[in-house]
């Protein structure tokens, strides 16, 4: 197969590129580096099966030659990023989805949308099955991401129903691992970098809110299987082991040691109180379930951040980072 992956210089996109290449496919990666980094694809520079195109996917795009798949992963994904880039986030979820669906239609390619557990918002059903319609504050600060993804799902289903495009929708739950931008503001990267520097861990609120963390290799395998399956309806891919943010902080401190304490800071507006995927469909239809527990995932991830901290290559904010 020859596939296009947007967001290829990001955290998940770059791991997905690797997964397709390992199976002998050809990959075109597309990215504008707004939250990604060329470091994430530097190892592919001499790979004849990989080609990179720097392009903003909200603009018209053309790709020469045949395509069997289009996987749309471009979008700011960390709350800190999408609060700082609200218009770009809305545009990449709407116009970017429109342009990439158009490309898939023109090429007769299968299409996969990277959607998110954020479509469930501050969930009132727990755990969250795919049939839950969600509880999103469309005019709150997180609405720029949540509504862009909800629109993207609606657009993807419309292209499937109206144009017959062969589509897939993955709802990704909190994923972590190597190649996350250390300053992207998500909780695992924040806590690990803070602990490695001996700084206080910043727990927002009282730390009782929950998330269910999936290690990147598990997540990418689930997405790959979904792409290869014939399931059109949205599918949750995530790890159902649920932790409070306080428990995560304690686990990180146990693994890294050192002298960090915990600081409690205000909870951001509309921060979901609970989140856990119901993965019955992924188990039954894809034969997939995660097999890397949180502690083991942290043990694999920490050396990546340790190397960056030791090199002094950790920007404090998005505005300082290479990506901007
Ligand atoms: P990331 O920020 O590391 O990667 C996103 C990539 O998209 C970056 O390289 C960025 O430069 C690129 N991009 C953004 N706007 C673009 C545009 N207009 N044109 C071209 N490239 C653009 O984030 P990630 O964690 O790798 O997330 C990837 C995808 O998975 C996103 O669509 C995100 O919504 C989804 N997702 C991720 C998670 C997670 O836990 N990591 C959870 C739910 C959904
Ligand atoms: N969080 C935290 N400290 C941080 C970063 C995040 O306590 O330094 C909390 C955040 O408020 C949320 C959870 O950790 O409740 C997960 O946040 P993240 O930004 O990783 O992703 P989200 O699931 O909110 O999109």
mmCIF file of N, CA, C and O in Angstrom, residues 130-226:
data_model
loop_
_atom_site.group_PDB
_atom_site.id
_atom_site.type_symbol
_atom_site.label_atom_id
_atom_site.label_comp_id
_atom_site.label_asym_id
_atom_site.label_seq_id
_atom_site.Cartn_x
_atom_site.Cartn_y
_atom_site.Cartn_z
ATOM 1 N N UNK A 130 -19.001 3.766 22.625
ATOM 2 C CA UNK A 130 -19.087 4.551 21.380
ATOM 3 C C UNK A 130 -20.480 5.125 21.163
ATOM 4 O O UNK A 130 -20.652 6.109 20.438
ATOM 5 N N UNK A 131 -21.501 4.511 21.778
ATOM 6 C CA UNK A 131 -22.882 4.962 21.577
ATOM 7 C C UNK A 131 -23.206 6.225 22.379
ATOM 8 O O UNK A 131 -24.257 6.835 22.164
ATOM 9 N N UNK A 132 -22.320 6.622 23.305
ATOM 10 C CA UNK A 132 -22.580 7.822 24.113
ATOM 11 C C UNK A 132 -22.364 9.080 23.265
ATOM 12 O O UNK A 132 -21.336 9.207 22.611
ATOM 13 N N UNK A 133 -23.338 10.012 23.296
ATOM 14 C CA UNK A 133 -23.257 11.213 22.446
ATOM 15 C C UNK A 133 -22.448 12.335 23.063
ATOM 16 O O UNK A 133 -22.165 13.339 22.413
ATOM 17 N N UNK A 134 -22.144 12.243 24.347
ATOM 18 C CA UNK A 134 -21.223 13.206 24.926
ATOM 19 C C UNK A 134 -21.873 14.385 25.618
ATOM 20 O O UNK A 134 -23.080 14.604 25.548
ATOM 21 N N UNK A 135 -21.029 15.148 26.308
ATOM 22 C CA UNK A 135 -21.464 16.305 27.113
ATOM 23 C C UNK A 135 -20.408 17.398 26.952
ATOM 24 O O UNK A 135 -19.528 17.554 27.794
ATOM 25 N N UNK A 136 -20.468 18.098 25.817
ATOM 26 C CA UNK A 136 -19.430 19.069 25.462
ATOM 27 C C UNK A 136 -19.961 20.493 25.610
ATOM 28 O O UNK A 136 -21.074 20.787 25.168
ATOM 29 N N UNK A 137 -19.153 21.364 26.229
ATOM 30 C CA UNK A 137 -19.462 22.793 26.266
ATOM 31 C C UNK A 137 -18.887 23.422 24.994
ATOM 32 O O UNK A 137 -17.699 23.719 24.918
ATOM 33 N N UNK A 138 -19.743 23.618 23.998
ATOM 34 C CA UNK A 138 -19.244 24.061 22.690
ATOM 35 C C UNK A 138 -18.643 25.458 22.723
ATOM 36 O O UNK A 138 -17.780 25.783 21.902
ATOM 37 N N UNK A 139 -19.074 26.314 23.685
ATOM 38 C CA UNK A 139 -18.537 27.678 23.727
ATOM 39 C C UNK A 139 -17.465 27.859 24.812
ATOM 40 O O UNK A 139 -16.969 28.952 25.019
ATOM 41 N N UNK A 140 -17.106 26.791 25.496
ATOM 42 C CA UNK A 140 -16.013 26.859 26.468
ATOM 43 C C UNK A 140 -14.672 26.799 25.749
ATOM 44 O O UNK A 140 -14.617 26.535 24.537
ATOM 45 N N UNK A 141 -13.568 27.022 26.484
ATOM 46 C CA UNK A 141 -12.258 27.055 25.826
ATOM 47 C C UNK A 141 -11.873 25.733 25.147
ATOM 48 O O UNK A 141 -11.209 25.729 24.116
ATOM 49 N N UNK A 142 -12.293 24.593 25.699
ATOM 50 C CA UNK A 142 -11.954 23.305 25.082
ATOM 51 C C UNK A 142 -12.805 23.012 23.852
ATOM 52 O O UNK A 142 -12.516 22.080 23.089
ATOM 53 N N UNK A 143 -13.896 23.814 23.679
ATOM 54 C CA UNK A 143 -14.822 23.581 22.569
ATOM 55 C C UNK A 143 -14.137 23.640 21.210
ATOM 56 O O UNK A 143 -14.579 22.987 20.266
ATOM 57 N N UNK A 144 -13.041 24.403 21.110
ATOM 58 C CA UNK A 144 -12.375 24.530 19.799
ATOM 59 C C UNK A 144 -11.864 23.171 19.316
ATOM 60 O O UNK A 144 -11.864 22.882 18.119
ATOM 61 N N UNK A 145 -11.429 22.359 20.236
ATOM 62 C CA UNK A 145 -10.913 21.022 19.882
ATOM 63 C C UNK A 145 -12.068 20.031 19.787
ATOM 64 O O UNK A 145 -12.203 19.325 18.790
ATOM 65 N N UNK A 146 -12.904 20.026 20.831
ATOM 66 C CA UNK A 146 -13.978 19.024 20.894
ATOM 67 C C UNK A 146 -14.937 19.160 19.709
ATOM 68 O O UNK A 146 -15.290 18.168 19.067
ATOM 69 N N UNK A 147 -15.335 20.394 19.423
ATOM 70 C CA UNK A 147 -16.303 20.591 18.341
ATOM 71 C C UNK A 147 -15.659 20.386 16.975
ATOM 72 O O UNK A 147 -16.312 19.929 16.040
ATOM 73 N N UNK A 148 -14.375 20.719 16.847
ATOM 74 C CA UNK A 148 -13.682 20.452 15.570
ATOM 75 C C UNK A 148 -13.685 18.952 15.297
ATOM 76 O O UNK A 148 -13.938 18.503 14.172
ATOM 77 N N UNK A 149 -13.428 18.168 16.342
ATOM 78 C CA UNK A 149 -13.389 16.708 16.154
ATOM 79 C C UNK A 149 -14.792 16.145 15.927
ATOM 80 O O UNK A 149 -14.974 15.204 15.152
ATOM 81 N N UNK A 150 -15.789 16.726 16.603
ATOM 82 C CA UNK A 150 -17.160 16.253 16.389
ATOM 83 C C UNK A 150 -17.603 16.576 14.954
ATOM 84 O O UNK A 150 -18.212 15.745 14.269
ATOM 85 N N UNK A 151 -17.248 17.770 14.486
ATOM 86 C CA UNK A 151 -17.532 18.141 13.097
ATOM 87 C C UNK A 151 -16.796 17.181 12.142
ATOM 88 O O UNK A 151 -17.360 16.723 11.140
ATOM 89 N N UNK A 152 -15.535 16.889 12.462
ATOM 90 C CA UNK A 152 -14.729 16.009 11.592
ATOM 91 C C UNK A 152 -15.365 14.620 11.493
ATOM 92 O O UNK A 152 -15.393 14.012 10.415
ATOM 93 N N UNK A 153 -15.904 14.140 12.611
ATOM 94 C CA UNK A 153 -16.580 12.829 12.566
ATOM 95 C C UNK A 153 -17.823 12.908 11.666
ATOM 96 O O UNK A 153 -18.091 12.008 10.870
ATOM 97 N N UNK A 154 -18.590 14.005 11.815
ATOM 98 C CA UNK A 154 -19.810 14.159 11.009
ATOM 99 C C UNK A 154 -19.459 14.243 9.522
ATOM 100 O O UNK A 154 -20.121 13.643 8.665
ATOM 101 N N UNK A 155 -18.400 14.984 9.206
ATOM 102 C CA UNK A 155 -17.959 15.127 7.814
ATOM 103 C C UNK A 155 -17.490 13.770 7.249
ATOM 104 O O UNK A 155 -17.794 13.420 6.094
ATOM 105 N N UNK A 156 -16.784 13.024 8.079
ATOM 106 C CA UNK A 156 -16.287 11.706 7.642
ATOM 107 C C UNK A 156 -17.468 10.776 7.331
ATOM 108 O O UNK A 156 -17.488 10.093 6.293
ATOM 109 N N UNK A 157 -18.485 10.775 8.193
ATOM 110 C CA UNK A 157 -19.653 9.922 7.944
ATOM 111 C C UNK A 157 -20.425 10.403 6.713
ATOM 112 O O UNK A 157 -20.973 9.588 5.962
ATOM 113 N N UNK A 158 -20.456 11.716 6.494
ATOM 114 C CA UNK A 158 -21.160 12.229 5.303
ATOM 115 C C UNK A 158 -20.439 11.787 4.028
ATOM 116 O O UNK A 158 -21.091 11.394 3.048
ATOM 117 N N UNK A 159 -19.123 11.832 4.015
ATOM 118 C CA UNK A 159 -18.378 11.361 2.831
ATOM 119 C C UNK A 159 -18.587 9.855 2.628
ATOM 120 O O UNK A 159 -18.598 9.369 1.504
ATOM 121 N N UNK A 160 -18.738 9.145 3.741
ATOM 122 C CA UNK A 160 -18.999 7.706 3.613
ATOM 123 C C UNK A 160 -20.396 7.483 3.020
ATOM 124 O O UNK A 160 -20.556 6.756 2.034
ATOM 125 N N UNK A 161 -21.382 8.143 3.598
ATOM 126 C CA UNK A 161 -22.765 7.887 3.174
ATOM 127 C C UNK A 161 -23.058 8.471 1.798
ATOM 128 O O UNK A 161 -23.712 7.844 0.977
ATOM 129 N N UNK A 162 -22.561 9.688 1.534
ATOM 130 C CA UNK A 162 -22.949 10.388 0.307
ATOM 131 C C UNK A 162 -22.027 10.033 -0.864
ATOM 132 O O UNK A 162 -22.481 9.856 -1.990
ATOM 133 N N UNK A 163 -20.710 9.927 -0.573
ATOM 134 C CA UNK A 163 -19.754 9.667 -1.664
ATOM 135 C C UNK A 163 -19.235 8.230 -1.673
ATOM 136 O O UNK A 163 -18.445 7.873 -2.533
ATOM 137 N N UNK A 164 -19.618 7.443 -0.695
ATOM 138 C CA UNK A 164 -19.168 6.047 -0.661
ATOM 139 C C UNK A 164 -17.697 5.876 -0.308
ATOM 140 O O UNK A 164 -17.101 4.823 -0.592
ATOM 141 N N UNK A 165 -17.084 6.899 0.312
ATOM 142 C CA UNK A 165 -15.679 6.743 0.714
ATOM 143 C C UNK A 165 -15.612 5.702 1.839
ATOM 144 O O UNK A 165 -16.476 5.658 2.726
ATOM 145 N N UNK A 166 -14.582 4.867 1.769
ATOM 146 C CA UNK A 166 -14.392 3.782 2.744
ATOM 147 C C UNK A 166 -13.699 4.380 3.974
ATOM 148 O O UNK A 166 -12.491 4.601 3.950
ATOM 149 N N UNK A 167 -14.462 4.666 5.023
ATOM 150 C CA UNK A 167 -13.914 5.463 6.133
ATOM 151 C C UNK A 167 -13.816 4.675 7.441
ATOM 152 O O UNK A 167 -14.534 3.698 7.653
ATOM 153 N N UNK A 168 -12.928 5.154 8.303
ATOM 154 C CA UNK A 168 -12.756 4.641 9.669
ATOM 155 C C UNK A 168 -12.635 5.847 10.600
ATOM 156 O O UNK A 168 -12.054 6.870 10.200
ATOM 157 N N UNK A 169 -13.111 5.704 11.840
ATOM 158 C CA UNK A 169 -12.963 6.773 12.838
ATOM 159 C C UNK A 169 -12.433 6.150 14.121
ATOM 160 O O UNK A 169 -13.101 5.290 14.719
ATOM 161 N N UNK A 170 -11.250 6.578 14.549
ATOM 162 C CA UNK A 170 -10.732 6.084 15.835
ATOM 163 C C UNK A 170 -10.872 7.175 16.889
ATOM 164 O O UNK A 170 -10.479 8.327 16.678
ATOM 165 N N UNK A 171 -11.463 6.809 18.025
ATOM 166 C CA UNK A 171 -11.529 7.722 19.176
ATOM 167 C C UNK A 171 -10.388 7.334 20.125
ATOM 168 O O UNK A 171 -10.456 6.301 20.802
ATOM 169 N N UNK A 172 -9.371 8.174 20.124
ATOM 170 C CA UNK A 172 -8.142 7.901 20.860
ATOM 171 C C UNK A 172 -8.279 8.446 22.282
ATOM 172 O O UNK A 172 -8.686 9.600 22.467
ATOM 173 N N UNK A 173 -7.929 7.630 23.276
ATOM 174 C CA UNK A 173 -7.914 8.070 24.685
ATOM 175 C C UNK A 173 -6.456 8.331 25.083
ATOM 176 O O UNK A 173 -5.542 7.705 24.553
ATOM 177 N N UNK A 174 -6.279 9.201 26.072
ATOM 178 C CA UNK A 174 -4.949 9.677 26.518
ATOM 179 C C UNK A 174 -3.812 8.682 26.268
ATOM 180 O O UNK A 174 -3.743 7.640 26.924
ATOM 181 N N UNK A 175 -2.954 9.041 25.330
ATOM 182 C CA UNK A 175 -1.831 8.186 24.958
ATOM 183 C C UNK A 175 -0.525 8.903 25.293
ATOM 184 O O UNK A 175 -0.443 10.124 25.184
ATOM 185 N N UNK A 176 0.471 8.135 25.710
ATOM 186 C CA UNK A 176 1.750 8.743 26.099
ATOM 187 C C UNK A 176 2.891 7.865 25.604
ATOM 188 O O UNK A 176 2.699 6.689 25.277
ATOM 189 N N UNK A 177 4.093 8.445 25.585
ATOM 190 C CA UNK A 177 5.271 7.665 25.194
ATOM 191 C C UNK A 177 6.349 8.573 24.633
ATOM 192 O O UNK A 177 6.254 9.809 24.693
ATOM 193 N N UNK A 178 7.369 7.935 24.068
ATOM 194 C CA UNK A 178 8.487 8.656 23.494
ATOM 195 C C UNK A 178 8.013 9.529 22.323
ATOM 196 O O UNK A 178 7.106 9.153 21.593
ATOM 197 N N UNK A 179 8.674 10.661 22.147
ATOM 198 C CA UNK A 179 8.418 11.662 21.094
ATOM 199 C C UNK A 179 7.298 12.641 21.432
ATOM 200 O O UNK A 179 6.957 13.487 20.597
ATOM 201 N N UNK A 180 6.679 12.528 22.637
ATOM 202 C CA UNK A 180 5.803 13.644 23.035
ATOM 203 C C UNK A 180 6.697 14.861 23.197
ATOM 204 O O UNK A 180 7.831 14.742 23.669
ATOM 205 N N UNK A 181 6.205 16.023 22.816
ATOM 206 C CA UNK A 181 6.996 17.236 23.031
ATOM 207 C C UNK A 181 7.063 17.514 24.529
ATOM 208 O O UNK A 181 6.016 17.574 25.182
ATOM 209 N N UNK A 182 8.264 17.644 25.091
ATOM 210 C CA UNK A 182 8.355 17.771 26.549
ATOM 211 C C UNK A 182 7.575 18.953 27.098
ATOM 212 O O UNK A 182 7.096 18.901 28.222
ATOM 213 N N UNK A 183 7.414 20.010 26.311
ATOM 214 C CA UNK A 183 6.702 21.200 26.808
ATOM 215 C C UNK A 183 5.286 21.282 26.269
ATOM 216 O O UNK A 183 4.688 22.351 26.284
ATOM 217 N N UNK A 184 4.722 20.153 25.809
ATOM 218 C CA UNK A 184 3.386 20.308 25.202
ATOM 219 C C UNK A 184 2.280 20.425 26.241
ATOM 220 O O UNK A 184 1.139 20.712 25.915
ATOM 221 N N UNK A 185 2.615 20.213 27.516
ATOM 222 C CA UNK A 185 1.679 20.553 28.583
ATOM 223 C C UNK A 185 0.794 19.408 29.031
ATOM 224 O O UNK A 185 0.017 19.571 29.971
ATOM 225 N N UNK A 186 0.877 18.238 28.355
ATOM 226 C CA UNK A 186 0.037 17.125 28.799
ATOM 227 C C UNK A 186 0.608 16.519 30.073
ATOM 228 O O UNK A 186 1.778 16.690 30.409
ATOM 229 N N UNK A 187 -0.237 15.792 30.780
ATOM 230 C CA UNK A 187 0.104 15.471 32.162
ATOM 231 C C UNK A 187 1.317 14.537 32.286
ATOM 232 O O UNK A 187 2.161 14.730 33.164
ATOM 233 N N UNK A 188 1.420 13.530 31.422
ATOM 234 C CA UNK A 188 2.537 12.588 31.598
ATOM 235 C C UNK A 188 3.866 13.288 31.319
ATOM 236 O O UNK A 188 4.815 13.194 32.117
ATOM 237 N N UNK A 189 3.936 14.021 30.206
ATOM 238 C CA UNK A 189 5.195 14.714 29.891
ATOM 239 C C UNK A 189 5.513 15.757 30.963
ATOM 240 O O UNK A 189 6.664 15.875 31.413
ATOM 241 N N UNK A 190 4.506 16.505 31.424
ATOM 242 C CA UNK A 190 4.754 17.492 32.490
ATOM 243 C C UNK A 190 5.338 16.824 33.729
ATOM 244 O O UNK A 190 6.384 17.251 34.244
ATOM 245 N N UNK A 191 4.661 15.783 34.241
ATOM 246 C CA UNK A 191 5.098 15.172 35.508
ATOM 247 C C UNK A 191 6.500 14.561 35.363
ATOM 248 O O UNK A 191 7.338 14.689 36.255
ATOM 249 N N UNK A 192 6.739 13.887 34.240
ATOM 250 C CA UNK A 192 8.043 13.222 34.077
ATOM 251 C C UNK A 192 9.153 14.272 34.004
ATOM 252 O O UNK A 192 10.186 14.155 34.690
ATOM 253 N N UNK A 193 8.955 15.313 33.223
ATOM 254 C CA UNK A 193 9.999 16.345 33.094
ATOM 255 C C UNK A 193 10.195 17.065 34.434
ATOM 256 O O UNK A 193 11.329 17.313 34.865
ATOM 257 N N UNK A 194 9.093 17.357 35.128
ATOM 258 C CA UNK A 194 9.209 18.028 36.437
ATOM 259 C C UNK A 194 9.982 17.154 37.423
ATOM 260 O O UNK A 194 10.889 17.632 38.128
ATOM 261 N N UNK A 195 9.671 15.864 37.458
ATOM 262 C CA UNK A 195 10.360 14.970 38.402
ATOM 263 C C UNK A 195 11.842 14.843 38.042
ATOM 264 O O UNK A 195 12.706 14.834 38.922
ATOM 265 N N UNK A 196 12.138 14.772 36.744
ATOM 266 C CA UNK A 196 13.543 14.651 36.332
ATOM 267 C C UNK A 196 14.341 15.900 36.705
ATOM 268 O O UNK A 196 15.536 15.824 36.984
ATOM 269 N N UNK A 197 13.679 17.044 36.733
ATOM 270 C CA UNK A 197 14.371 18.291 37.101
ATOM 271 C C UNK A 197 14.323 18.573 38.597
ATOM 272 O O UNK A 197 14.830 19.598 39.038
ATOM 273 N N UNK A 198 13.635 17.716 39.350
ATOM 274 C CA UNK A 198 13.517 17.943 40.788
ATOM 275 C C UNK A 198 12.591 19.093 41.132
ATOM 276 O O UNK A 198 12.645 19.651 42.235
ATOM 277 N N UNK A 199 11.717 19.454 40.186
ATOM 278 C CA UNK A 199 10.743 20.539 40.430
ATOM 279 C C UNK A 199 9.443 19.947 40.981
ATOM 280 O O UNK A 199 9.181 18.759 40.794
ATOM 281 N N UNK A 200 8.585 20.777 41.595
ATOM 282 C CA UNK A 200 7.298 20.248 42.069
ATOM 283 C C UNK A 200 6.435 19.765 40.893
ATOM 284 O O UNK A 200 6.457 20.371 39.814
ATOM 285 N N UNK A 201 5.692 18.682 41.123
ATOM 286 C CA UNK A 201 4.741 18.204 40.116
ATOM 287 C C UNK A 201 3.471 19.051 40.246
ATOM 288 O O UNK A 201 2.954 19.234 41.360
ATOM 289 N N UNK A 202 2.974 19.544 39.101
ATOM 290 C CA UNK A 202 1.824 20.459 39.117
ATOM 291 C C UNK A 202 0.524 19.672 38.935
ATOM 292 O O UNK A 202 0.131 19.360 37.808
ATOM 293 N N UNK A 203 -0.128 19.342 40.042
ATOM 294 C CA UNK A 203 -1.431 18.670 39.968
ATOM 295 C C UNK A 203 -2.512 19.738 39.912
ATOM 296 O O UNK A 203 -2.559 20.628 40.757
ATOM 297 N N UNK A 204 -3.374 19.662 38.897
ATOM 298 C CA UNK A 204 -4.456 20.642 38.756
ATOM 299 C C UNK A 204 -5.680 20.156 39.531
ATOM 300 O O UNK A 204 -6.044 18.979 39.453
ATOM 301 N N UNK A 205 -6.315 21.081 40.258
ATOM 302 C CA UNK A 205 -7.450 20.704 41.105
ATOM 303 C C UNK A 205 -6.938 19.905 42.299
ATOM 304 O O UNK A 205 -5.791 20.069 42.730
ATOM 305 N N UNK A 206 -7.797 18.986 42.794
ATOM 306 C CA UNK A 206 -7.350 18.177 43.949
ATOM 307 C C UNK A 206 -6.763 16.846 43.504
ATOM 308 O O UNK A 206 -6.428 15.996 44.335
ATOM 309 N N UNK A 207 -6.634 16.647 42.189
ATOM 310 C CA UNK A 207 -6.005 15.426 41.662
ATOM 311 C C UNK A 207 -6.926 14.223 41.677
ATOM 312 O O UNK A 207 -6.479 13.102 41.427
ATOM 313 N N UNK A 208 -8.231 14.441 41.936
ATOM 314 C CA UNK A 208 -9.146 13.285 41.997
ATOM 315 C C UNK A 208 -9.751 12.961 40.632
ATOM 316 O O UNK A 208 -10.409 11.935 40.473
ATOM 317 N N UNK A 209 -9.532 13.851 39.648
ATOM 318 C CA UNK A 209 -10.048 13.550 38.308
ATOM 319 C C UNK A 209 -9.284 12.350 37.739
ATOM 320 O O UNK A 209 -8.123 12.140 38.071
ATOM 321 N N UNK A 210 -9.967 11.577 36.876
ATOM 322 C CA UNK A 210 -9.320 10.354 36.388
ATOM 323 C C UNK A 210 -9.055 10.415 34.883
ATOM 324 O O UNK A 210 -9.755 11.109 34.128
ATOM 325 N N UNK A 211 -8.033 9.663 34.477
ATOM 326 C CA UNK A 211 -7.732 9.410 33.071
ATOM 327 C C UNK A 211 -7.269 7.958 32.975
ATOM 328 O O UNK A 211 -6.821 7.363 33.954
ATOM 329 N N UNK A 212 -7.306 7.420 31.755
ATOM 330 C CA UNK A 212 -6.907 6.038 31.509
ATOM 331 C C UNK A 212 -5.826 6.095 30.438
ATOM 332 O O UNK A 212 -6.105 6.470 29.302
ATOM 333 N N UNK A 213 -4.592 5.784 30.811
ATOM 334 C CA UNK A 213 -3.436 6.100 29.966
ATOM 335 C C UNK A 213 -2.998 4.894 29.139
ATOM 336 O O UNK A 213 -2.752 3.805 29.678
ATOM 337 N N UNK A 214 -2.832 5.105 27.853
ATOM 338 C CA UNK A 214 -2.452 4.031 26.934
ATOM 339 C C UNK A 214 -1.031 4.276 26.438
ATOM 340 O O UNK A 214 -0.717 5.389 25.983
ATOM 341 N N UNK A 215 -0.191 3.257 26.496
ATOM 342 C CA UNK A 215 1.176 3.401 25.975
ATOM 343 C C UNK A 215 1.125 3.384 24.443
ATOM 344 O O UNK A 215 0.318 2.683 23.829
ATOM 345 N N UNK A 216 2.020 4.159 23.829
ATOM 346 C CA UNK A 216 1.917 4.444 22.389
ATOM 347 C C UNK A 216 1.937 3.193 21.505
ATOM 348 O O UNK A 216 1.215 3.136 20.508
ATOM 349 N N UNK A 217 2.730 2.173 21.843
ATOM 350 C CA UNK A 217 2.799 0.997 20.952
ATOM 351 C C UNK A 217 1.446 0.272 20.925
ATOM 352 O O UNK A 217 1.023 -0.233 19.875
ATOM 353 N N UNK A 218 0.763 0.223 22.074
ATOM 354 C CA UNK A 218 -0.574 -0.383 22.106
ATOM 355 C C UNK A 218 -1.548 0.436 21.257
ATOM 356 O O UNK A 218 -2.330 -0.108 20.474
ATOM 357 N N UNK A 219 -1.515 1.749 21.435
ATOM 358 C CA UNK A 219 -2.450 2.618 20.718
ATOM 359 C C UNK A 219 -2.275 2.471 19.204
ATOM 360 O O UNK A 219 -3.243 2.318 18.455
ATOM 361 N N UNK A 220 -1.016 2.495 18.767
ATOM 362 C CA UNK A 220 -0.736 2.451 17.328
ATOM 363 C C UNK A 220 -1.161 1.093 16.746
ATOM 364 O O UNK A 220 -1.702 1.017 15.637
ATOM 365 N N UNK A 221 -0.970 0.026 17.498
ATOM 366 C CA UNK A 221 -1.396 -1.293 17.020
ATOM 367 C C UNK A 221 -2.923 -1.334 16.851
ATOM 368 O O UNK A 221 -3.429 -1.869 15.867
ATOM 369 N N UNK A 222 -3.645 -0.746 17.801
ATOM 370 C CA UNK A 222 -5.107 -0.715 17.703
ATOM 371 C C UNK A 222 -5.560 0.078 16.486
ATOM 372 O O UNK A 222 -6.478 -0.321 15.770
ATOM 373 N N UNK A 223 -4.903 1.215 16.247
ATOM 374 C CA UNK A 223 -5.267 2.059 15.101
ATOM 375 C C UNK A 223 -4.981 1.318 13.790
ATOM 376 O O UNK A 223 -5.784 1.328 12.853
ATOM 377 N N UNK A 224 -3.848 0.650 13.747
ATOM 378 C CA UNK A 224 -3.460 -0.095 12.538
ATOM 379 C C UNK A 224 -4.496 -1.200 12.244
ATOM 380 O O UNK A 224 -4.928 -1.381 11.107
ATOM 381 N N UNK A 225 -4.893 -1.896 13.293
ATOM 382 C CA UNK A 225 -5.891 -2.962 13.092
ATOM 383 C C UNK A 225 -7.241 -2.394 12.657
ATOM 384 O O UNK A 225 -7.942 -3.008 11.859
ATOM 385 N N UNK A 226 -7.606 -1.255 13.210
ATOM 386 C CA UNK A 226 -8.865 -0.635 12.801
ATOM 387 C C UNK A 226 -8.798 -0.256 11.322
ATOM 388 O O UNK A 226 -9.748 -0.494 10.563
#
